[in-house]
Amino acid sequence: MLFQRGVQGRRLLAYGVPMAAVLFALILGAIMLLILDASPLEGVKAMFEGAFGSSKALTETVLKATPLLLVGVGITIAFRADVINIGGEGQLVLGALFSTFVALNVPRLPAVLMIPLVLLAGFVGGAIWGAIPGVLKAYYDVNEILSTIMLNVVAVQLMNFLLRGPFIDPGEIERGTSIPQTERLTENADLPLLFGSGRLHIGPVIAVIAAIAAYVLLWRTPLGYRLRAVGRNADAARYAGIPVKRTIVLALTLSGAMAGLAGAILVFGSESHRMVTDGSTAGFTGNAGFNGIVAALFGGLHPLWTIPASFLFGGLLVGGNALQRTVQVPSALILALNGLVVIFLVSSDRFKRRLLDRKATGTESELGDDPTGPDPPDPSHPEDSESINLVNRGEV
Amino acid sequence: MLEMRGITKRFPGVIACDDVSFEVYPGEVHTLLGENGAGKSTLMKIVYGLYRADEGEVFLNGEPLRITSPNQAISHGIGMIHQHFMLVPTLTVAENVALGLKSSRGALTDLDSVSARIVELGETYGLRVDPSTPVWQLSVGEQQRVEIIKALYRDAKLLILDEPTAVLTPQEVDQLFVTLRTLTAGGRGLIFISHKLHEVLSLSTRITVLRNGRVTGSIPVEGATRDSLAQMMVGRAVKFAPDGADAKPTDVALEIRGLRVLRDRGGEGVCGVDLDVRAGEIMGVAGVSGNGQMLLAETIAGLRTPTAGSIKIVGTEVVGMPPKGVRDAGLAYVPEERMKDGAIGDFTVSENILLIDHNDPRYLKHGMFDFEAIRKHAQRLVDEYTVKTPTLDTPVRNLSGGNIQKMIIARELSGTPEVLVVAQPTRGVDIGAAEYIHTRLIGQRDQATAILMISEDLDEIFGVSDRVAVMYEGQIMGIVDPNTATREQVGLMMAGVAQDEALSQPT
Ligand SMILES: Nc1ncnc2c1ncn2[C@@H]1O[C@H](COP(=O)(O)OP(=O)(O)OP(=O)(O)O)[C@@H](O)[C@H]1O
Ligand SMILES: [Mg+2]
C-alpha cells in the first residue's frame, strides 16, 4: 500500500492468518478450561458477553483498547523505521507524570486550555522517554531493545518516588495512610465524556485520530517516507542524503510520544481522576505498554489495521477478566491465555510471510532455501503488513 | 547432459522465459547472452530448482528432471554460483564448504578432512585458498573461488555461473578462466553468463542469445564476432565506442586538495590526492579495485570524513557537510553497489525515483505527496531511460540488474547536477544499455556537468573519458590523455609504475 493498491488475496492472507492464530490460542485456552473442569462453552460465552455483550462491556473494551491503540500506533511508526520499542511502559508512565505535574501546578486553567495542555504534556513526556534510547542508538550504537527496557525500570522508580513524595495527596499524609497516589486532580482536566454521562470519554477518539494521522504521516508525507526508507535500506537512504541518525531518533521520539499521550489519557480518563501506583508499572498501565506491541503485530504493523486489532485485543483482555469472575478459574489461566495469543501471533508472522511469498510469485518452489548457503536476505514483504523478526535481527 | 525444452515462465506483468529450448553437452562452455531482463537468470534458476517453469521440460542425461529445491539440484550434480555470494562471513572457508553437509563422523565435525579435500581441489583446479581463513577476510575473487570449491566439493557435473566476472579484476578473470577450462577439460559442462563480449568470445564453445525471453539464435563460437553477437542481442548494430563532440571543459567544478582518508580496517586509503575536474569534462579514474577509488568517491559524497584536505564543489567547501548538504551544493552520486547503496529493493520504482528529492515542493501539495506529479516524473524518467518494468508500482527488487542501474542513473541525472560522481556505471549492464548510459554521460558532460567516473573496465575508461587519472595505493600516479596513451601504459601505472616511466615504454 505504498503507492499502490493492495491485492485482495494477499490482504486476506495478511489478516486471516493472525486471526486464525488467535482462534488457535482460544481453542487451546478452551482445552485448558476443560482440564480445569470448567465448561469451555460457558467460558467462551462469559468472555464474549464480558467484552461485547452490553454497552457497559463495550465501553470497558473500548477504554481498554485505547492505550493499546496509541502504543500500537507508536510501535508501527518505530518498526517501519526498523527500530524496536519495548519501552511503552516507561513512556506511558512518563507521559502520565508529565501531565500530572502540569495539572498539579496550574489547576485553575479553564478546561479548554487545560485539556489540550495535559495531553500535550503527556505527549512530550513520552517523547522525551523515547528520544533518549533514540539518541543512544543513533549516536552511541546502544541497542534500543536493551535501553528501552532499562528505561522502563527507571520510569517505575521515578513514578514511585514522585507518587510517594512530591506528588502525593496531602490527605494521605494527614491520615497517615501514605497510599502512593495524587490528590483528585483538577476537574478542569477531566476528559469530556462522549455521551455526557457514563464512562466513555474522548480518549478513544483521540487514539483513532492518532492512528489516522500516523497513516497519513507514513504514506503521504516526506517525513514518513524518510522513516520507511531508513527502515528498509538505511545505506541507500544515507547515500541519497537522508539523515539516518536523526530519522532514527525521530522514530523513537514519535513512538514514545504516542505512548505518553496514552499515559495522560489513562490518568485524566480514569474513574478516580488520580494517578495511582501499586509500586510496579503494570499497576498503573495494566501492561498496555507491552500489550500494545501485540496489538500492533496483530494489526500487521499498519496504523489503520491496528484500530480493529486493538479493539479485539482489548476485548480479549476484558473478556478474560469476565471469565475469571464468572467461571472461577485461576487468574494465572488468563495470563497464560494472553501469553498464548502473543506466541501464536508472533510465530504466525513467519508463516504468513511464506504464504505471501508463494502468492506473490505464483509458484511453490521459490520457497526452496538454498542449502549451500545461508538464507539470502529475504526481500519479500507484503507491502502493507510489515513483518518483524526479533530473533534474526543482526544486533540482537 | 542438460536439455531444456519449451520452457516458459511468467511473472506478474512479464514473460521472463518464452518457449526456450537450450542444451549443454559435457565438456562445453555454453554461454547465455542477452540484454538485461532477457530472462537469463530466471532460466538458470529453473535449472537450479529455485523457480518452477510454468511450461516445458528439463532433462538431465536423458532423464526428465523434476526438482523443487536447490538441494535436489545439488544431489543431481548441478551447482550454481550466484552473482551475490552466499557465504557466511564469520565462518572459515572449510566451515562454509561443510555447511549443510552431513559429517562423515556423525555428530562430530570432520573439518580436517574437509580442509584436506579443499586443498586437493585447489591444487587440481588452481583455486588456491586457505581453508582456515574466515571468509570476511577474503577478497571478492577469493570468495568466488570458495563458491566454486563448494560446488565441486558437492561433485557438481554441471556448473552454472551467473555473471561471475562482473565483480572481478581483469587479473582475477584470467585466473578464473584458467580454472574453468580445466573443469571442462575434465568433462564437466558449464553455463556461463556475462555481458562482456570479449570474455564470451574467449571462453565459450557455444552461445545462445535470448531477447525478451525468447531464443534469437544459438551459434558455435567460431565465426561469431562482437558485432554479430551485439546485433543478435539488441537487434541492431551497437557502437562500442560512443562518439560525441569533443569536450569543451570550462571552469573547475570539483577541486580536491591534499585529501587523506582512512580505511575502515585501519591504514590510510587515500594518501594526499589533488584533483581538478572541470565543468564539461569526464575525468575517468582507472585503477585496480581497492586502491582508494571508492574511498575517494565516498568522501566527495560526504559519506566519509577525511583526516586532511579540502573538497570544493563549484567553490563551496563540502568537507564536514552531511551527504544532504553535499547534494545541495550540486553533487549527484551513483554508488558502486546499486542494491545495497543505490536503491531500496522493497520500494517501488516511483518511490525509488523519489529517493533524492522527496522533499522537492514540485512533488508536494499542502505538505503531502502529490502522487499525480510523482507518477508523471517517474513515468517520464522510465520512458526516457527505457527502464524495463511492468509498472511504476513494481518493487525494484523484481527488476533485473541493468534496469535498476538505469533507474538510478535516471534519478541522479534528473536534477542536472554540477558535479556527478559515478562508480562502475555499467557493471552488470548489457551492451545496449551500456551504450545508452555512456551516451547519457557524454550528453550530461555537454550540459556542463563535471563528471568523475570510476571504472575498472578499461574499455569504458578509454571510450568515455576526456582525461584519465590512474590511482594506485591511494595516490594519483598521473593523468593521461586517453587519445594518446595506450592500455599498456595505463596498465603499468595501475600497477604502480610512475607516469614518465610508463609513458616512455614502447607501445
Ligand atoms: N521474482 C520476480 N518477480 C517478478 N518479476 C521477476 C522476478 N524475477 C525476475 N523478474 C522479471 O523477469 C524478467 C527476467 O529477469 P532476469 O533476472 O531473468 O533477467 P536477466 O536476463 O538475468 O537480466 P540481467 O542481465 O539484468 O541480470 C525481468 O523483466 C524481471 O523484471
Ligand atoms: Mg541476471
mmCIF file of N, CA, C and O in Angstrom, chain B residues 271-351:
data_model
loop_
_atom_site.group_PDB
_atom_site.id
_atom_site.type_symbol
_atom_site.label_atom_id
_atom_site.label_comp_id
_atom_site.label_asym_id
_atom_site.label_seq_id
_atom_site.Cartn_x
_atom_site.Cartn_y
_atom_site.Cartn_z
ATOM 1 N N CYS B 271 45.896 8.841 0.067
ATOM 2 C CA CYS B 271 47.083 9.430 0.680
ATOM 3 C C CYS B 271 47.492 10.691 -0.063
ATOM 4 O O CYS B 271 48.427 10.688 -0.851
ATOM 5 N N GLY B 272 46.781 11.753 0.165
ATOM 6 C CA GLY B 272 47.179 13.023 -0.423
ATOM 7 C C GLY B 272 46.821 13.134 -1.894
ATOM 8 O O GLY B 272 47.692 13.112 -2.754
ATOM 9 N N VAL B 273 45.519 13.236 -2.178
ATOM 10 C CA VAL B 273 45.092 13.330 -3.577
ATOM 11 C C VAL B 273 44.765 14.785 -3.926
ATOM 12 O O VAL B 273 44.086 15.480 -3.178
ATOM 13 N N ASP B 274 45.304 15.244 -5.036
ATOM 14 C CA ASP B 274 44.933 16.534 -5.624
ATOM 15 C C ASP B 274 44.303 16.236 -6.966
ATOM 16 O O ASP B 274 44.880 15.495 -7.755
ATOM 17 N N LEU B 275 43.143 16.816 -7.222
ATOM 18 C CA LEU B 275 42.490 16.526 -8.497
ATOM 19 C C LEU B 275 41.518 17.655 -8.836
ATOM 20 O O LEU B 275 40.814 18.151 -7.960
ATOM 21 N N ASP B 276 41.529 18.056 -10.096
ATOM 22 C CA ASP B 276 40.576 19.056 -10.567
ATOM 23 C C ASP B 276 39.725 18.436 -11.658
ATOM 24 O O ASP B 276 40.257 17.833 -12.582
ATOM 25 N N VAL B 277 38.418 18.575 -11.568
ATOM 26 C CA VAL B 277 37.561 18.176 -12.671
ATOM 27 C C VAL B 277 36.803 19.414 -13.117
ATOM 28 O O VAL B 277 36.209 20.122 -12.302
ATOM 29 N N ARG B 278 36.863 19.673 -14.429
ATOM 30 C CA ARG B 278 36.257 20.889 -14.952
ATOM 31 C C ARG B 278 34.830 20.622 -15.403
ATOM 32 O O ARG B 278 34.500 19.501 -15.796
ATOM 33 N N ALA B 279 34.023 21.640 -15.348
ATOM 34 C CA ALA B 279 32.684 21.529 -15.902
ATOM 35 C C ALA B 279 32.827 21.179 -17.371
ATOM 36 O O ALA B 279 33.656 21.759 -18.075
ATOM 37 N N GLY B 280 32.038 20.212 -17.829
ATOM 38 C CA GLY B 280 32.090 19.869 -19.235
ATOM 39 C C GLY B 280 33.168 18.865 -19.595
ATOM 40 O O GLY B 280 33.519 18.740 -20.766
ATOM 41 N N GLU B 281 33.707 18.141 -18.617
ATOM 42 C CA GLU B 281 34.639 17.065 -18.968
ATOM 43 C C GLU B 281 34.354 15.823 -18.130
ATOM 44 O O GLU B 281 33.756 15.903 -17.056
ATOM 45 N N ILE B 282 34.759 14.677 -18.672
ATOM 46 C CA ILE B 282 34.644 13.432 -17.923
ATOM 47 C C ILE B 282 36.048 12.998 -17.530
ATOM 48 O O ILE B 282 36.894 12.745 -18.390
ATOM 49 N N MET B 283 36.275 12.983 -16.231
ATOM 50 C CA MET B 283 37.554 12.506 -15.735
ATOM 51 C C MET B 283 37.388 11.043 -15.347
ATOM 52 O O MET B 283 36.638 10.714 -14.437
ATOM 53 N N GLY B 284 38.048 10.153 -16.067
ATOM 54 C CA GLY B 284 37.991 8.743 -15.715
ATOM 55 C C GLY B 284 38.997 8.464 -14.610
ATOM 56 O O GLY B 284 40.070 9.059 -14.588
ATOM 57 N N VAL B 285 38.623 7.593 -13.678
ATOM 58 C CA VAL B 285 39.592 7.165 -12.669
ATOM 59 C C VAL B 285 39.805 5.676 -12.872
ATOM 60 O O VAL B 285 38.899 4.868 -12.653
ATOM 61 N N ALA B 286 41.015 5.321 -13.333
ATOM 62 C CA ALA B 286 41.327 3.913 -13.560
ATOM 63 C C ALA B 286 42.117 3.397 -12.380
ATOM 64 O O ALA B 286 42.813 4.158 -11.713
ATOM 65 N N GLY B 287 42.007 2.109 -12.126
ATOM 66 C CA GLY B 287 42.764 1.538 -11.028
ATOM 67 C C GLY B 287 42.213 0.174 -10.691
ATOM 68 O O GLY B 287 41.041 -0.105 -10.928
ATOM 69 N N VAL B 288 43.087 -0.683 -10.151
ATOM 70 C CA VAL B 288 42.633 -1.982 -9.682
ATOM 71 C C VAL B 288 41.813 -1.721 -8.421
ATOM 72 O O VAL B 288 42.167 -0.853 -7.624
ATOM 73 N N SER B 289 40.717 -2.454 -8.233
ATOM 74 C CA SER B 289 39.831 -2.144 -7.118
ATOM 75 C C SER B 289 40.589 -2.238 -5.803
ATOM 76 O O SER B 289 41.502 -3.044 -5.656
ATOM 77 N N GLY B 290 40.219 -1.373 -4.860
ATOM 78 C CA GLY B 290 40.879 -1.381 -3.569
ATOM 79 C C GLY B 290 42.059 -0.437 -3.499
ATOM 80 O O GLY B 290 42.802 -0.447 -2.518
ATOM 81 N N ASN B 291 42.266 0.387 -4.502
ATOM 82 C CA ASN B 291 43.367 1.336 -4.449
ATOM 83 C C ASN B 291 42.917 2.733 -4.044
ATOM 84 O O ASN B 291 43.600 3.704 -4.299
ATOM 85 N N GLY B 292 41.755 2.802 -3.410
ATOM 86 C CA GLY B 292 41.336 4.081 -2.840
ATOM 87 C C GLY B 292 40.283 4.808 -3.644
ATOM 88 O O GLY B 292 39.811 5.866 -3.224
ATOM 89 N N GLN B 293 39.886 4.235 -4.798
ATOM 90 C CA GLN B 293 38.912 4.966 -5.620
ATOM 91 C C GLN B 293 37.577 5.123 -4.904
ATOM 92 O O GLN B 293 36.967 6.201 -4.931
ATOM 93 N N MET B 294 37.122 4.019 -4.260
ATOM 94 C CA MET B 294 35.811 4.103 -3.630
ATOM 95 C C MET B 294 35.847 5.029 -2.416
ATOM 96 O O MET B 294 34.899 5.768 -2.160
ATOM 97 N N LEU B 295 36.968 4.996 -1.680
ATOM 98 C CA LEU B 295 37.095 5.913 -0.541
ATOM 99 C C LEU B 295 37.019 7.353 -1.032
ATOM 100 O O LEU B 295 36.353 8.194 -0.429
ATOM 101 N N LEU B 296 37.678 7.601 -2.142
ATOM 102 C CA LEU B 296 37.672 8.943 -2.713
ATOM 103 C C LEU B 296 36.237 9.360 -3.050
ATOM 104 O O LEU B 296 35.774 10.438 -2.658
ATOM 105 N N ALA B 297 35.517 8.484 -3.733
ATOM 106 C CA ALA B 297 34.148 8.806 -4.149
ATOM 107 C C ALA B 297 33.264 9.045 -2.928
ATOM 108 O O ALA B 297 32.514 10.024 -2.872
ATOM 109 N N GLU B 298 33.370 8.163 -1.938
ATOM 110 C CA GLU B 298 32.500 8.294 -0.763
ATOM 111 C C GLU B 298 32.836 9.541 0.044
ATOM 112 O O GLU B 298 31.962 10.128 0.674
ATOM 113 N N THR B 299 34.099 9.932 0.021
ATOM 114 C CA THR B 299 34.470 11.142 0.747
ATOM 115 C C THR B 299 33.901 12.375 0.040
ATOM 116 O O THR B 299 33.392 13.288 0.692
ATOM 117 N N ILE B 300 33.970 12.379 -1.277
ATOM 118 C CA ILE B 300 33.383 13.504 -2.009
ATOM 119 C C ILE B 300 31.901 13.615 -1.681
ATOM 120 O O ILE B 300 31.366 14.699 -1.474
ATOM 121 N N ALA B 301 31.234 12.470 -1.581
ATOM 122 C CA ALA B 301 29.790 12.477 -1.361
ATOM 123 C C ALA B 301 29.407 12.797 0.077
ATOM 124 O O ALA B 301 28.228 12.824 0.412
ATOM 125 N N GLY B 302 30.393 13.000 0.946
ATOM 126 C CA GLY B 302 30.089 13.336 2.335
ATOM 127 C C GLY B 302 29.794 12.120 3.198
ATOM 128 O O GLY B 302 29.307 12.250 4.309
ATOM 129 N N LEU B 303 30.087 10.931 2.676
ATOM 130 C CA LEU B 303 29.793 9.711 3.421
ATOM 131 C C LEU B 303 30.950 9.331 4.335
ATOM 132 O O LEU B 303 30.809 8.482 5.197
ATOM 133 N N ARG B 304 32.110 9.927 4.112
ATOM 134 C CA ARG B 304 33.268 9.696 4.978
ATOM 135 C C ARG B 304 33.902 11.037 5.299
ATOM 136 O O ARG B 304 33.821 11.961 4.499
ATOM 137 N N THR B 305 34.555 11.082 6.451
ATOM 138 C CA THR B 305 35.241 12.316 6.828
ATOM 139 C C THR B 305 36.736 12.118 6.585
ATOM 140 O O THR B 305 37.317 11.170 7.090
ATOM 141 N N PRO B 306 37.353 12.996 5.815
ATOM 142 C CA PRO B 306 38.791 12.848 5.575
ATOM 143 C C PRO B 306 39.583 13.286 6.802
ATOM 144 O O PRO B 306 39.079 14.042 7.639
ATOM 145 N N THR B 307 40.826 12.816 6.903
ATOM 146 C CA THR B 307 41.667 13.266 8.010
ATOM 147 C C THR B 307 42.333 14.586 7.660
ATOM 148 O O THR B 307 42.754 15.320 8.542
ATOM 149 N N ALA B 308 42.456 14.859 6.366
ATOM 150 C CA ALA B 308 43.021 16.143 5.952
ATOM 151 C C ALA B 308 42.559 16.440 4.545
ATOM 152 O O ALA B 308 42.130 15.549 3.817
ATOM 153 N N GLY B 309 42.644 17.696 4.167
ATOM 154 C CA GLY B 309 42.364 18.059 2.792
ATOM 155 C C GLY B 309 41.076 18.812 2.611
ATOM 156 O O GLY B 309 40.313 19.006 3.559
ATOM 157 N N SER B 310 40.856 19.256 1.387
ATOM 158 C CA SER B 310 39.656 20.026 1.103
ATOM 159 C C SER B 310 39.011 19.545 -0.189
ATOM 160 O O SER B 310 39.686 19.020 -1.078
ATOM 161 N N ILE B 311 37.689 19.671 -0.261
ATOM 162 C CA ILE B 311 36.939 19.328 -1.470
ATOM 163 C C ILE B 311 36.002 20.490 -1.744
ATOM 164 O O ILE B 311 35.211 20.870 -0.863
ATOM 165 N N LYS B 312 36.115 21.066 -2.922
ATOM 166 C CA LYS B 312 35.212 22.174 -3.249
ATOM 167 C C LYS B 312 34.338 21.800 -4.427
ATOM 168 O O LYS B 312 34.836 21.293 -5.442
ATOM 169 N N ILE B 313 33.042 22.028 -4.282
ATOM 170 C CA ILE B 313 32.116 21.844 -5.393
ATOM 171 C C ILE B 313 31.646 23.229 -5.815
ATOM 172 O O ILE B 313 31.053 23.940 -5.001
ATOM 173 N N VAL B 314 31.942 23.608 -7.035
ATOM 174 C CA VAL B 314 31.780 24.985 -7.524
ATOM 175 C C VAL B 314 32.044 26.015 -6.431
ATOM 176 O O VAL B 314 31.211 26.872 -6.131
ATOM 177 N N GLY B 315 33.211 25.888 -5.828
ATOM 178 C CA GLY B 315 33.652 26.896 -4.879
ATOM 179 C C GLY B 315 33.228 26.678 -3.441
ATOM 180 O O GLY B 315 33.765 27.285 -2.538
ATOM 181 N N THR B 316 32.256 25.804 -3.194
ATOM 182 C CA THR B 316 31.793 25.574 -1.819
ATOM 183 C C THR B 316 32.603 24.447 -1.179
ATOM 184 O O THR B 316 32.675 23.354 -1.737
ATOM 185 N N GLU B 317 33.161 24.717 -0.037
ATOM 186 C CA GLU B 317 33.882 23.675 0.689
ATOM 187 C C GLU B 317 32.858 22.669 1.234
ATOM 188 O O GLU B 317 31.928 23.047 1.936
ATOM 189 N N VAL B 318 33.004 21.393 0.903
ATOM 190 C CA VAL B 318 31.990 20.430 1.353
ATOM 191 C C VAL B 318 32.515 19.465 2.404
ATOM 192 O O VAL B 318 31.749 18.667 2.940
ATOM 193 N N VAL B 319 33.793 19.516 2.719
ATOM 194 C CA VAL B 319 34.294 18.636 3.779
ATOM 195 C C VAL B 319 33.607 19.023 5.076
ATOM 196 O O VAL B 319 33.527 20.204 5.414
ATOM 197 N N GLY B 320 33.083 18.021 5.777
ATOM 198 C CA GLY B 320 32.373 18.291 7.025
ATOM 199 C C GLY B 320 30.875 18.425 6.843
ATOM 200 O O GLY B 320 30.136 18.451 7.813
ATOM 201 N N MET B 321 30.438 18.511 5.600
ATOM 202 C CA MET B 321 28.990 18.600 5.374
ATOM 203 C C MET B 321 28.373 17.203 5.388
ATOM 204 O O MET B 321 29.015 16.245 4.988
ATOM 205 N N PRO B 322 27.103 17.093 5.809
ATOM 206 C CA PRO B 322 26.422 15.801 5.683
ATOM 207 C C PRO B 322 26.101 15.543 4.201
ATOM 208 O O PRO B 322 26.115 16.484 3.398
ATOM 209 N N PRO B 323 25.809 14.288 3.841
ATOM 210 C CA PRO B 323 25.547 13.960 2.422
ATOM 211 C C PRO B 323 24.503 14.869 1.778
ATOM 212 O O PRO B 323 24.634 15.252 0.623
ATOM 213 N N LYS B 324 23.492 15.240 2.574
ATOM 214 C CA LYS B 324 22.443 16.098 2.020
ATOM 215 C C LYS B 324 23.014 17.456 1.617
ATOM 216 O O LYS B 324 22.707 17.996 0.551
ATOM 217 N N GLY B 325 23.884 18.002 2.466
ATOM 218 C CA GLY B 325 24.489 19.291 2.185
ATOM 219 C C GLY B 325 25.319 19.238 0.913
ATOM 220 O O GLY B 325 25.306 20.167 0.100
ATOM 221 N N VAL B 326 26.048 18.143 0.746
ATOM 222 C CA VAL B 326 26.889 17.997 -0.443
ATOM 223 C C VAL B 326 25.993 17.920 -1.681
ATOM 224 O O VAL B 326 26.284 18.524 -2.712
ATOM 225 N N ARG B 327 24.909 17.207 -1.563
ATOM 226 C CA ARG B 327 23.981 17.129 -2.695
ATOM 227 C C ARG B 327 23.414 18.508 -3.007
ATOM 228 O O ARG B 327 23.305 18.891 -4.169
ATOM 229 N N ASP B 328 23.072 19.255 -1.959
ATOM 230 C CA ASP B 328 22.533 20.593 -2.196
ATOM 231 C C ASP B 328 23.568 21.497 -2.851
ATOM 232 O O ASP B 328 23.225 22.428 -3.575
ATOM 233 N N ALA B 329 24.844 21.211 -2.587
ATOM 234 C CA ALA B 329 25.899 22.007 -3.216
ATOM 235 C C ALA B 329 26.053 21.668 -4.696
ATOM 236 O O ALA B 329 26.802 22.325 -5.414
ATOM 237 N N GLY B 330 25.369 20.620 -5.159
ATOM 238 C CA GLY B 330 25.383 20.332 -6.593
ATOM 239 C C GLY B 330 25.918 18.981 -6.978
ATOM 240 O O GLY B 330 26.193 18.713 -8.151
ATOM 241 N N LEU B 331 26.054 18.066 -6.023
ATOM 242 C CA LEU B 331 26.599 16.753 -6.351
ATOM 243 C C LEU B 331 25.492 15.729 -6.611
ATOM 244 O O LEU B 331 24.458 15.738 -5.949
ATOM 245 N N ALA B 332 25.721 14.874 -7.605
ATOM 246 C CA ALA B 332 24.900 13.676 -7.758
ATOM 247 C C ALA B 332 25.859 12.507 -7.678
ATOM 248 O O ALA B 332 27.024 12.615 -8.047
ATOM 249 N N TYR B 333 25.359 11.383 -7.175
ATOM 250 C CA TYR B 333 26.270 10.277 -6.879
ATOM 251 C C TYR B 333 25.626 8.943 -7.245
ATOM 252 O O TYR B 333 24.524 8.631 -6.804
ATOM 253 N N VAL B 334 26.312 8.170 -8.060
ATOM 254 C CA VAL B 334 25.852 6.827 -8.396
ATOM 255 C C VAL B 334 26.813 5.854 -7.729
ATOM 256 O O VAL B 334 27.956 5.714 -8.164
ATOM 257 N N PRO B 335 26.378 5.200 -6.649
ATOM 258 C CA PRO B 335 27.308 4.343 -5.910
ATOM 259 C C PRO B 335 27.610 3.043 -6.652
ATOM 260 O O PRO B 335 26.905 2.664 -7.582
ATOM 261 N N GLU B 336 28.661 2.395 -6.188
ATOM 262 C CA GLU B 336 29.116 1.172 -6.848
ATOM 263 C C GLU B 336 28.123 0.023 -6.660
ATOM 264 O O GLU B 336 27.796 -0.678 -7.600
ATOM 265 N N GLU B 337 27.657 -0.141 -5.413
ATOM 266 C CA GLU B 337 26.779 -1.288 -5.148
ATOM 267 C C GLU B 337 25.332 -0.839 -5.210
ATOM 268 O O GLU B 337 24.790 -0.312 -4.252
ATOM 269 N N ARG B 338 24.705 -1.086 -6.349
ATOM 270 C CA ARG B 338 23.391 -0.481 -6.543
ATOM 271 C C ARG B 338 22.325 -1.019 -5.614
ATOM 272 O O ARG B 338 21.488 -0.272 -5.143
ATOM 273 N N MET B 339 22.342 -2.338 -5.339
ATOM 274 C CA MET B 339 21.269 -2.862 -4.490
ATOM 275 C C MET B 339 21.475 -2.494 -3.038
ATOM 276 O O MET B 339 20.535 -2.360 -2.279
ATOM 277 N N LYS B 340 22.724 -2.325 -2.628
ATOM 278 C CA LYS B 340 22.982 -2.010 -1.226
ATOM 279 C C LYS B 340 22.859 -0.508 -0.984
ATOM 280 O O LYS B 340 22.248 -0.089 -0.010
ATOM 281 N N ASP B 341 23.418 0.279 -1.868
ATOM 282 C CA ASP B 341 23.537 1.705 -1.590
ATOM 283 C C ASP B 341 22.724 2.602 -2.512
ATOM 284 O O ASP B 341 22.542 3.775 -2.223
ATOM 285 N N GLY B 342 22.278 2.054 -3.639
ATOM 286 C CA GLY B 342 21.671 2.926 -4.629
ATOM 287 C C GLY B 342 20.161 2.847 -4.708
ATOM 288 O O GLY B 342 19.527 3.738 -5.243
ATOM 289 N N ALA B 343 19.589 1.769 -4.183
ATOM 290 C CA ALA B 343 18.151 1.609 -4.330
ATOM 291 C C ALA B 343 17.593 0.890 -3.105
ATOM 292 O O ALA B 343 18.323 0.239 -2.374
ATOM 293 N N ILE B 344 16.298 1.041 -2.897
ATOM 294 C CA ILE B 344 15.625 0.336 -1.809
ATOM 295 C C ILE B 344 14.769 -0.747 -2.452
ATOM 296 O O ILE B 344 13.766 -0.453 -3.096
ATOM 297 N N GLY B 345 15.196 -1.976 -2.311
ATOM 298 C CA GLY B 345 14.568 -3.088 -3.016
ATOM 299 C C GLY B 345 13.083 -3.217 -2.769
ATOM 300 O O GLY B 345 12.321 -3.559 -3.674
ATOM 301 N N ASP B 346 12.655 -2.932 -1.541
ATOM 302 C CA ASP B 346 11.246 -3.097 -1.207
ATOM 303 C C ASP B 346 10.393 -1.924 -1.666
ATOM 304 O O ASP B 346 9.173 -1.995 -1.619
ATOM 305 N N PHE B 347 11.020 -0.836 -2.042
ATOM 306 C CA PHE B 347 10.256 0.310 -2.510
ATOM 307 C C PHE B 347 9.945 0.146 -3.994
ATOM 308 O O PHE B 347 10.663 -0.524 -4.722
ATOM 309 N N THR B 348 8.883 0.796 -4.422
ATOM 310 C CA THR B 348 8.504 0.690 -5.822
ATOM 311 C C THR B 348 9.432 1.549 -6.681
ATOM 312 O O THR B 348 10.231 2.328 -6.179
ATOM 313 N N VAL B 349 9.280 1.396 -7.991
ATOM 314 C CA VAL B 349 10.087 2.177 -8.916
ATOM 315 C C VAL B 349 9.866 3.664 -8.664
ATOM 316 O O VAL B 349 10.816 4.438 -8.528
ATOM 317 N N SER B 350 8.608 4.085 -8.553
ATOM 318 C CA SER B 350 8.412 5.529 -8.382
ATOM 319 C C SER B 350 8.915 5.999 -7.030
ATOM 320 O O SER B 350 9.445 7.099 -6.915
ATOM 321 N N GLU B 351 8.795 5.185 -6.002
ATOM 322 C CA GLU B 351 9.339 5.585 -4.702
ATOM 323 C C GLU B 351 10.855 5.707 -4.746
ATOM 324 O O GLU B 351 11.438 6.590 -4.114
#
